[in-house]
C-alpha cells in the first residue's frame, strides 16, 4: 500500500478485489502465520457514516442522506416555541421516527448550545437555563436517543476568509495574522480561569443527570485555538489538546466526553499530519470519543485551509485504521465542506463527495485482514 496515493487507494483496492489483481490462488489459500495472527487480533470495522443536519431533519434531507449511504444522523427537534430551551419527548420522538422511516438512526440530538458566536445564540446564558438543559437530557433519554452534542463556546467557529481550492471550490481559511480587530462579544472579557469556572459549573449540574439517564454528552472543542492571550477578549481554553485533556478530567463519567472534531483538533497542532493519530488514540483509548467530525486541513495551528478529505495533510486511510484499532463504533461525519459559488445545491454536492469517499474508505478497510 506504500506505493498507492491516498486518492487512488479506494479505487485500487476495489479493482484489486473485483479482478483479483495481485492475489494468486496459492496466497489466497495459504495465508502467512503473521497475517493469521494479525487477523485474529484485528477488530471489525464498526464505524458508520453519519451527518450532522443543520437544524431540523426533513423528509427531503433524509432521503438525500439515505441515497448516499449515510447511516446515522444528528439533528435538532422541531421546537415551535423559540423561547423554550428543551425539546419535548414527542418532538424528539418525531425526529427519530422520521429518520428511521428512511433507514437512518438518530444517534445525536442537538441542543440550545450550538457552535455559533454568543451574539447570535438564542439562549446564551446557560447558567440561567441549566434546569431546562437537564429536562432536555431526560427527554432525549425517554425518546430513545443516546447522545447530545453541545458546545461551550463564545466566539463560534472563526475564519478569516476563503481560499481558492480544487477546481472552483472555495475553502474556509484561518490565518491568525489576518484576523480582524473586532470588538468584544456581549460576554465581555473572559479569562481562562473564568472560562474553566463556567465549564465546571455546567458539568457539575449536567453530568449527574446524564449519568442517571445514560445519555452521552459530547462536547465540540473550540475552533480554532487562539494564542494564550486570547482573541476578542476570550481565552479559548478548549482550543488545545491539553485543554481537552483537562476537560475530560473534570468529571469521571462514561457519559462525559467529546464530539471529536478531527479537523478542529488538527488545527491545534503544529504537525497535524504526524501528530493527530496519537491524539485520537489518547481520547479513544479512554472511551471519550462519542462522535467524529471527519474533516481535513492543510496547514497547522494559526494558519490553515480546510480541504476535501483526500487532499489535506492528514492521511484519512491511516485515520480509519486508528479508529478501527480503537474499536470505535460511532459515526464519521463530514464537517465543514468547500463552498462552490453558483452551485444550486449549496453544499450538498460537496457533502455527497465526502459521503462517497468515507464509504469507500470503510469498505476498503473492511477487506483488510
GROMACS .gro file of C-alpha atoms in nm:
model
  369
    1UNK     CA    1   0.000   0.000   0.000
    2UNK     CA    2   0.301   0.229   0.039
    3UNK     CA    3   0.313   0.293  -0.336
    4UNK     CA    4  -0.052   0.396  -0.354
    5UNK     CA    5  -0.157   0.754  -0.305
    6UNK     CA    6  -0.444   0.823  -0.068
    7UNK     CA    7  -0.651   0.948  -0.358
    8UNK     CA    8  -0.608   0.623  -0.551
    9UNK     CA    9  -0.629   0.389  -0.255
   10UNK     CA   10  -1.001   0.316  -0.260
   11UNK     CA   11  -1.020   0.270  -0.636
   12UNK     CA   12  -0.715   0.046  -0.642
   13UNK     CA   13  -0.850  -0.163  -0.357
   14UNK     CA   14  -1.183  -0.205  -0.534
   15UNK     CA   15  -1.016  -0.307  -0.860
   16UNK     CA   16  -0.792  -0.548  -0.676
   17UNK     CA   17  -1.086  -0.716  -0.506
   18UNK     CA   18  -1.302  -0.740  -0.819
   19UNK     CA   19  -1.034  -0.850  -1.064
   20UNK     CA   20  -0.812  -1.046  -0.829
   21UNK     CA   21  -0.514  -0.829  -0.912
   22UNK     CA   22  -0.205  -0.934  -0.725
   23UNK     CA   23  -0.377  -1.222  -0.544
   24UNK     CA   24  -0.267  -1.569  -0.651
   25UNK     CA   25  -0.458  -1.885  -0.557
   26UNK     CA   26  -0.161  -2.005  -0.356
   27UNK     CA   27  -0.152  -1.690  -0.145
   28UNK     CA   28  -0.527  -1.691  -0.105
   29UNK     CA   29  -0.532  -2.048   0.024
   30UNK     CA   30  -0.223  -2.031   0.242
   31UNK     CA   31  -0.204  -1.707   0.443
   32UNK     CA   32   0.116  -1.647   0.631
   33UNK     CA   33   0.143  -1.704   1.003
   34UNK     CA   34   0.189  -1.330   1.052
   35UNK     CA   35  -0.131  -1.247   0.862
   36UNK     CA   36  -0.322  -1.514   1.053
   37UNK     CA   37  -0.204  -1.370   1.385
   38UNK     CA   38  -0.298  -1.019   1.276
   39UNK     CA   39  -0.642  -1.129   1.159
   40UNK     CA   40  -0.702  -1.294   1.497
   41UNK     CA   41  -0.645  -0.964   1.681
   42UNK     CA   42  -0.784  -0.718   1.426
   43UNK     CA   43  -1.111  -0.564   1.535
   44UNK     CA   44  -1.402  -0.546   1.290
   45UNK     CA   45  -1.483  -0.215   1.124
   46UNK     CA   46  -1.771  -0.086   1.335
   47UNK     CA   47  -1.760   0.280   1.233
   48UNK     CA   48  -2.059   0.415   1.040
   49UNK     CA   49  -2.115   0.713   0.812
   50UNK     CA   50  -2.309   1.000   0.963
   51UNK     CA   51  -2.420   1.355   0.903
   52UNK     CA   52  -2.499   1.646   1.131
   53UNK     CA   53  -2.804   1.823   0.995
   54UNK     CA   54  -2.811   2.197   1.045
   55UNK     CA   55  -3.147   2.234   1.214
   56UNK     CA   56  -3.446   2.005   1.176
   57UNK     CA   57  -3.435   1.687   0.966
   58UNK     CA   58  -3.688   1.685   0.680
   59UNK     CA   59  -3.807   1.401   0.459
   60UNK     CA   60  -3.624   1.555   0.166
   61UNK     CA   61  -3.295   1.575   0.357
   62UNK     CA   62  -3.335   1.224   0.500
   63UNK     CA   63  -3.395   1.082   0.152
   64UNK     CA   64  -3.084   1.261   0.023
   65UNK     CA   65  -2.872   1.121   0.307
   66UNK     CA   66  -3.001   0.767   0.259
   67UNK     CA   67  -2.929   0.792  -0.114
   68UNK     CA   68  -2.560   0.849  -0.047
   69UNK     CA   69  -2.517   0.573   0.211
   70UNK     CA   70  -2.542   0.776   0.530
   71UNK     CA   71  -2.642   0.555   0.823
   72UNK     CA   72  -2.688   0.785   1.123
   73UNK     CA   73  -2.773   1.149   1.184
   74UNK     CA   74  -2.754   1.421   1.442
   75UNK     CA   75  -3.028   1.679   1.424
   76UNK     CA   76  -3.250   1.912   1.623
   77UNK     CA   77  -3.611   1.853   1.716
   78UNK     CA   78  -3.871   2.089   1.578
   79UNK     CA   79  -3.945   2.316   1.877
   80UNK     CA   80  -4.231   2.552   1.786
   81UNK     CA   81  -4.166   2.786   2.081
   82UNK     CA   82  -3.831   2.964   2.027
   83UNK     CA   83  -3.824   3.066   2.393
   84UNK     CA   84  -3.817   2.704   2.511
   85UNK     CA   85  -3.468   2.561   2.560
   86UNK     CA   86  -3.557   2.193   2.576
   87UNK     CA   87  -3.736   1.965   2.330
   88UNK     CA   88  -4.028   1.754   2.447
   89UNK     CA   89  -4.029   1.376   2.425
   90UNK     CA   90  -4.290   1.397   2.148
   91UNK     CA   91  -4.078   1.642   1.945
   92UNK     CA   92  -3.765   1.431   1.983
   93UNK     CA   93  -3.951   1.110   1.903
   94UNK     CA   94  -4.094   1.268   1.590
   95UNK     CA   95  -3.741   1.349   1.469
   96UNK     CA   96  -3.615   0.999   1.548
   97UNK     CA   97  -3.911   0.833   1.376
   98UNK     CA   98  -3.864   1.046   1.063
   99UNK     CA   99  -3.500   0.933   1.044
  100UNK     CA  100  -3.598   0.571   1.093
  101UNK     CA  101  -3.854   0.584   0.811
  102UNK     CA  102  -3.561   0.645   0.579
  103UNK     CA  103  -3.343   0.372   0.727
  104UNK     CA  104  -3.137   0.613   0.936
  105UNK     CA  105  -3.064   0.608   1.308
  106UNK     CA  106  -3.085   0.928   1.512
  107UNK     CA  107  -2.766   0.897   1.712
  108UNK     CA  108  -2.738   1.255   1.832
  109UNK     CA  109  -2.980   1.524   1.947
  110UNK     CA  110  -2.877   1.884   1.903
  111UNK     CA  111  -2.944   2.133   2.182
  112UNK     CA  112  -2.950   2.504   2.266
  113UNK     CA  113  -2.570   2.517   2.297
  114UNK     CA  114  -2.453   2.536   1.932
  115UNK     CA  115  -2.108   2.610   1.789
  116UNK     CA  116  -2.204   2.967   1.699
  117UNK     CA  117  -2.098   3.306   1.827
  118UNK     CA  118  -2.262   3.402   2.156
  119UNK     CA  119  -2.401   3.720   1.996
  120UNK     CA  120  -2.602   3.502   1.756
  121UNK     CA  121  -2.730   3.248   2.011
  122UNK     CA  122  -3.092   3.248   2.123
  123UNK     CA  123  -3.000   3.118   2.469
  124UNK     CA  124  -2.653   3.248   2.556
  125UNK     CA  125  -2.679   3.228   2.938
  126UNK     CA  126  -2.670   2.856   3.009
  127UNK     CA  127  -2.626   2.916   3.382
  128UNK     CA  128  -2.981   3.055   3.386
  129UNK     CA  129  -3.109   2.775   3.162
  130UNK     CA  130  -2.937   2.479   3.329
  131UNK     CA  131  -3.263   2.331   3.460
  132UNK     CA  132  -3.408   2.339   3.110
  133UNK     CA  133  -3.097   2.162   2.980
  134UNK     CA  134  -3.143   1.894   3.245
  135UNK     CA  135  -3.501   1.844   3.120
  136UNK     CA  136  -3.360   1.812   2.767
  137UNK     CA  137  -3.130   1.531   2.884
  138UNK     CA  138  -3.420   1.343   3.043
  139UNK     CA  139  -3.638   1.384   2.736
  140UNK     CA  140  -3.362   1.271   2.500
  141UNK     CA  141  -3.326   0.952   2.704
  142UNK     CA  142  -3.701   0.889   2.706
  143UNK     CA  143  -3.714   0.938   2.328
  144UNK     CA  144  -3.451   0.667   2.282
  145UNK     CA  145  -3.166   0.889   2.158
  146UNK     CA  146  -2.824   0.805   2.307
  147UNK     CA  147  -2.628   1.130   2.279
  148UNK     CA  148  -2.644   1.511   2.291
  149UNK     CA  149  -2.390   1.722   2.106
  150UNK     CA  150  -2.315   2.065   2.256
  151UNK     CA  151  -2.058   2.341   2.264
  152UNK     CA  152  -1.941   2.576   2.535
  153UNK     CA  153  -1.816   2.845   2.305
  154UNK     CA  154  -1.831   3.221   2.290
  155UNK     CA  155  -1.667   3.305   1.958
  156UNK     CA  156  -1.806   3.020   1.748
  157UNK     CA  157  -1.608   2.881   1.453
  158UNK     CA  158  -1.388   3.172   1.344
  159UNK     CA  159  -1.244   3.209   0.993
  160UNK     CA  160  -1.070   3.491   0.809
  161UNK     CA  161  -1.188   3.417   0.456
  162UNK     CA  162  -1.193   3.172   0.166
  163UNK     CA  163  -0.900   3.034  -0.034
  164UNK     CA  164  -0.935   2.902  -0.392
  165UNK     CA  165  -0.917   2.523  -0.390
  166UNK     CA  166  -0.955   2.238  -0.634
  167UNK     CA  167  -1.149   2.337  -0.944
  168UNK     CA  168  -1.396   2.610  -0.849
  169UNK     CA  169  -1.404   2.520  -0.480
  170UNK     CA  170  -1.352   2.790  -0.221
  171UNK     CA  171  -1.208   2.661   0.107
  172UNK     CA  172  -1.270   2.821   0.450
  173UNK     CA  173  -0.945   2.958   0.592
  174UNK     CA  174  -0.800   3.081   0.920
  175UNK     CA  175  -0.486   3.297   0.928
  176UNK     CA  176  -0.419   3.444   1.270
  177UNK     CA  177  -0.209   3.720   1.114
  178UNK     CA  178  -0.512   3.827   0.910
  179UNK     CA  179  -0.763   3.814   1.196
  180UNK     CA  180  -0.954   4.144   1.214
  181UNK     CA  181  -0.951   4.352   1.528
  182UNK     CA  182  -1.316   4.304   1.627
  183UNK     CA  183  -1.488   4.430   1.943
  184UNK     CA  184  -1.573   4.216   2.244
  185UNK     CA  185  -1.879   3.996   2.231
  186UNK     CA  186  -2.162   4.052   2.478
  187UNK     CA  187  -1.980   3.807   2.706
  188UNK     CA  188  -1.709   4.069   2.756
  189UNK     CA  189  -1.361   3.969   2.867
  190UNK     CA  190  -1.343   3.600   2.958
  191UNK     CA  191  -1.018   3.487   3.117
  192UNK     CA  192  -0.903   3.127   3.126
  193UNK     CA  193  -0.993   3.096   3.495
  194UNK     CA  194  -1.338   3.238   3.434
  195UNK     CA  195  -1.396   3.006   3.139
  196UNK     CA  196  -1.296   2.699   3.342
  197UNK     CA  197  -1.525   2.813   3.623
  198UNK     CA  198  -1.819   2.832   3.380
  199UNK     CA  199  -1.737   2.493   3.228
  200UNK     CA  200  -1.711   2.327   3.569
  201UNK     CA  201  -2.039   2.487   3.682
  202UNK     CA  202  -2.214   2.341   3.379
  203UNK     CA  203  -2.060   1.993   3.409
  204UNK     CA  204  -2.133   1.968   3.781
  205UNK     CA  205  -2.502   2.010   3.705
  206UNK     CA  206  -2.535   1.834   3.369
  207UNK     CA  207  -2.321   1.521   3.403
  208UNK     CA  208  -2.502   1.375   3.709
  209UNK     CA  209  -2.828   1.390   3.515
  210UNK     CA  210  -2.659   1.232   3.214
  211UNK     CA  211  -2.532   0.955   3.441
  212UNK     CA  212  -2.878   0.892   3.578
  213UNK     CA  213  -3.043   0.877   3.234
  214UNK     CA  214  -2.747   0.723   3.048
  215UNK     CA  215  -2.718   0.992   2.783
  216UNK     CA  216  -2.373   1.074   2.645
  217UNK     CA  217  -2.282   1.444   2.641
  218UNK     CA  218  -2.044   1.515   2.351
  219UNK     CA  219  -1.863   1.848   2.360
  220UNK     CA  220  -1.727   2.016   2.047
  221UNK     CA  221  -1.389   2.183   2.120
  222UNK     CA  222  -1.307   2.545   2.038
  223UNK     CA  223  -1.250   2.609   1.667
  224UNK     CA  224  -0.986   2.729   1.614
  225UNK     CA  225  -0.748   2.756   1.904
  226UNK     CA  226  -0.603   3.103   1.957
  227UNK     CA  227  -0.291   3.232   2.136
  228UNK     CA  228  -0.292   3.219   2.519
  229UNK     CA  229  -0.372   3.590   2.544
  230UNK     CA  230  -0.697   3.521   2.361
  231UNK     CA  231  -0.892   3.679   2.079
  232UNK     CA  232  -1.171   3.934   2.114
  233UNK     CA  233  -1.115   3.919   2.489
  234UNK     CA  234  -1.172   3.543   2.513
  235UNK     CA  235  -0.910   3.289   2.619
  236UNK     CA  236  -1.022   2.971   2.441
  237UNK     CA  237  -0.933   2.702   2.694
  238UNK     CA  238  -1.078   2.420   2.481
  239UNK     CA  239  -0.859   2.513   2.185
  240UNK     CA  240  -0.562   2.295   2.280
  241UNK     CA  241  -0.513   1.924   2.332
  242UNK     CA  242  -0.409   1.990   2.691
  243UNK     CA  243  -0.729   2.185   2.746
  244UNK     CA  244  -0.932   1.893   2.611
  245UNK     CA  245  -0.749   1.656   2.846
  246UNK     CA  246  -0.827   1.885   3.138
  247UNK     CA  247  -1.191   1.899   3.029
  248UNK     CA  248  -1.249   1.522   3.028
  249UNK     CA  249  -1.091   1.500   3.373
  250UNK     CA  250  -1.338   1.738   3.539
  251UNK     CA  251  -1.598   1.463   3.574
  252UNK     CA  252  -1.531   1.090   3.592
  253UNK     CA  253  -1.817   0.952   3.389
  254UNK     CA  254  -1.871   0.728   3.084
  255UNK     CA  255  -2.131   0.983   2.971
  256UNK     CA  256  -1.892   1.280   2.968
  257UNK     CA  257  -1.685   1.305   2.652
  258UNK     CA  258  -1.626   1.462   2.315
  259UNK     CA  259  -1.768   1.533   1.979
  260UNK     CA  260  -1.416   1.472   1.849
  261UNK     CA  261  -1.387   1.719   1.564
  262UNK     CA  262  -1.076   1.581   1.399
  263UNK     CA  263  -1.044   1.891   1.185
  264UNK     CA  264  -1.055   2.121   1.488
  265UNK     CA  265  -0.802   1.907   1.674
  266UNK     CA  266  -0.573   1.906   1.369
  267UNK     CA  267  -0.592   2.287   1.377
  268UNK     CA  268  -0.444   2.277   1.728
  269UNK     CA  269  -0.124   2.104   1.614
  270UNK     CA  270   0.199   2.223   1.456
  271UNK     CA  271   0.233   1.900   1.258
  272UNK     CA  272  -0.116   1.754   1.222
  273UNK     CA  273  -0.011   1.501   0.958
  274UNK     CA  274   0.207   1.319   1.209
  275UNK     CA  275   0.063   1.423   1.547
  276UNK     CA  276  -0.311   1.363   1.509
  277UNK     CA  277  -0.302   0.983   1.540
  278UNK     CA  278  -0.164   0.980   1.893
  279UNK     CA  279  -0.429   1.235   1.993
  280UNK     CA  280  -0.702   1.009   1.853
  281UNK     CA  281  -0.553   0.718   2.048
  282UNK     CA  282  -0.535   0.921   2.371
  283UNK     CA  283  -0.905   1.008   2.377
  284UNK     CA  284  -1.026   0.694   2.202
  285UNK     CA  285  -0.849   0.458   2.440
  286UNK     CA  286  -1.030   0.633   2.726
  287UNK     CA  287  -1.368   0.593   2.552
  288UNK     CA  288  -1.411   0.969   2.529
  289UNK     CA  289  -1.481   0.989   2.155
  290UNK     CA  290  -1.861   0.982   2.120
  291UNK     CA  291  -1.876   1.121   1.766
  292UNK     CA  292  -1.624   1.221   1.498
  293UNK     CA  293  -1.630   1.520   1.266
  294UNK     CA  294  -1.405   1.381   0.992
  295UNK     CA  295  -1.252   1.688   0.830
  296UNK     CA  296  -0.911   1.751   0.677
  297UNK     CA  297  -0.694   2.062   0.667
  298UNK     CA  298  -0.376   2.180   0.502
  299UNK     CA  299  -0.151   2.381   0.731
  300UNK     CA  300  -0.110   2.397   1.107
  301UNK     CA  301  -0.202   2.591   1.419
  302UNK     CA  302  -0.278   2.957   1.348
  303UNK     CA  303  -0.263   2.910   0.969
  304UNK     CA  304  -0.471   2.652   0.782
  305UNK     CA  305  -0.710   2.590   0.496
  306UNK     CA  306  -0.994   2.338   0.514
  307UNK     CA  307  -0.983   2.085   0.229
  308UNK     CA  308  -1.162   1.792   0.074
  309UNK     CA  309  -1.080   1.476   0.272
  310UNK     CA  310  -0.840   1.336   0.012
  311UNK     CA  311  -0.616   1.641  -0.029
  312UNK     CA  312  -0.529   1.757   0.323
  313UNK     CA  313  -0.226   1.690   0.542
  314UNK     CA  314  -0.389   1.410   0.744
  315UNK     CA  315  -0.388   1.061   0.591
  316UNK     CA  316  -0.751   0.951   0.621
  317UNK     CA  317  -0.665   0.591   0.529
  318UNK     CA  318  -0.444   0.577   0.836
  319UNK     CA  319  -0.700   0.761   1.050
  320UNK     CA  320  -0.966   0.499   0.969
  321UNK     CA  321  -0.721   0.228   1.072
  322UNK     CA  322  -0.666   0.402   1.407
  323UNK     CA  323  -1.040   0.426   1.474
  324UNK     CA  324  -1.067   0.056   1.387
  325UNK     CA  325  -0.778  -0.025   1.618
  326UNK     CA  326  -0.966   0.151   1.899
  327UNK     CA  327  -1.292  -0.032   1.827
  328UNK     CA  328  -1.471   0.298   1.764
  329UNK     CA  329  -1.833   0.225   1.672
  330UNK     CA  330  -1.976   0.575   1.635
  331UNK     CA  331  -2.028   0.797   1.334
  332UNK     CA  332  -1.776   0.955   1.097
  333UNK     CA  333  -1.937   1.281   0.983
  334UNK     CA  334  -1.824   1.533   0.726
  335UNK     CA  335  -1.786   1.869   0.890
  336UNK     CA  336  -1.732   2.193   0.702
  337UNK     CA  337  -1.710   2.146   0.326
  338UNK     CA  338  -1.585   2.366   0.048
  339UNK     CA  339  -1.808   2.639  -0.089
  340UNK     CA  340  -1.891   2.629  -0.460
  341UNK     CA  341  -2.020   2.966  -0.586
  342UNK     CA  342  -2.321   2.929  -0.811
  343UNK     CA  343  -2.393   2.566  -0.719
  344UNK     CA  344  -2.774   2.545  -0.686
  345UNK     CA  345  -2.741   2.261  -0.434
  346UNK     CA  346  -2.545   2.479  -0.195
  347UNK     CA  347  -2.302   2.245  -0.017
  348UNK     CA  348  -2.498   1.922  -0.077
  349UNK     CA  349  -2.286   1.823  -0.377
  350UNK     CA  350  -1.966   1.856  -0.176
  351UNK     CA  351  -2.114   1.666   0.117
  352UNK     CA  352  -2.209   1.387  -0.126
  353UNK     CA  353  -1.845   1.363  -0.231
  354UNK     CA  354  -1.744   1.321   0.132
  355UNK     CA  355  -2.008   1.053   0.196
  356UNK     CA  356  -1.885   0.852  -0.103
  357UNK     CA  357  -1.521   0.893  -0.006
  358UNK     CA  358  -1.586   0.781   0.352
  359UNK     CA  359  -1.792   0.487   0.230
  360UNK     CA  360  -1.505   0.377   0.007
  361UNK     CA  361  -1.257   0.408   0.293
  362UNK     CA  362  -1.467   0.195   0.527
  363UNK     CA  363  -1.544  -0.068   0.264
  364UNK     CA  364  -1.179  -0.096   0.171
  365UNK     CA  365  -1.069  -0.118   0.534
  366UNK     CA  366  -1.327  -0.391   0.600
  367UNK     CA  367  -1.142  -0.609   0.347
  368UNK     CA  368  -0.805  -0.557   0.519
  369UNK     CA  369  -0.724  -0.867   0.726
   0.00000   0.00000   0.00000
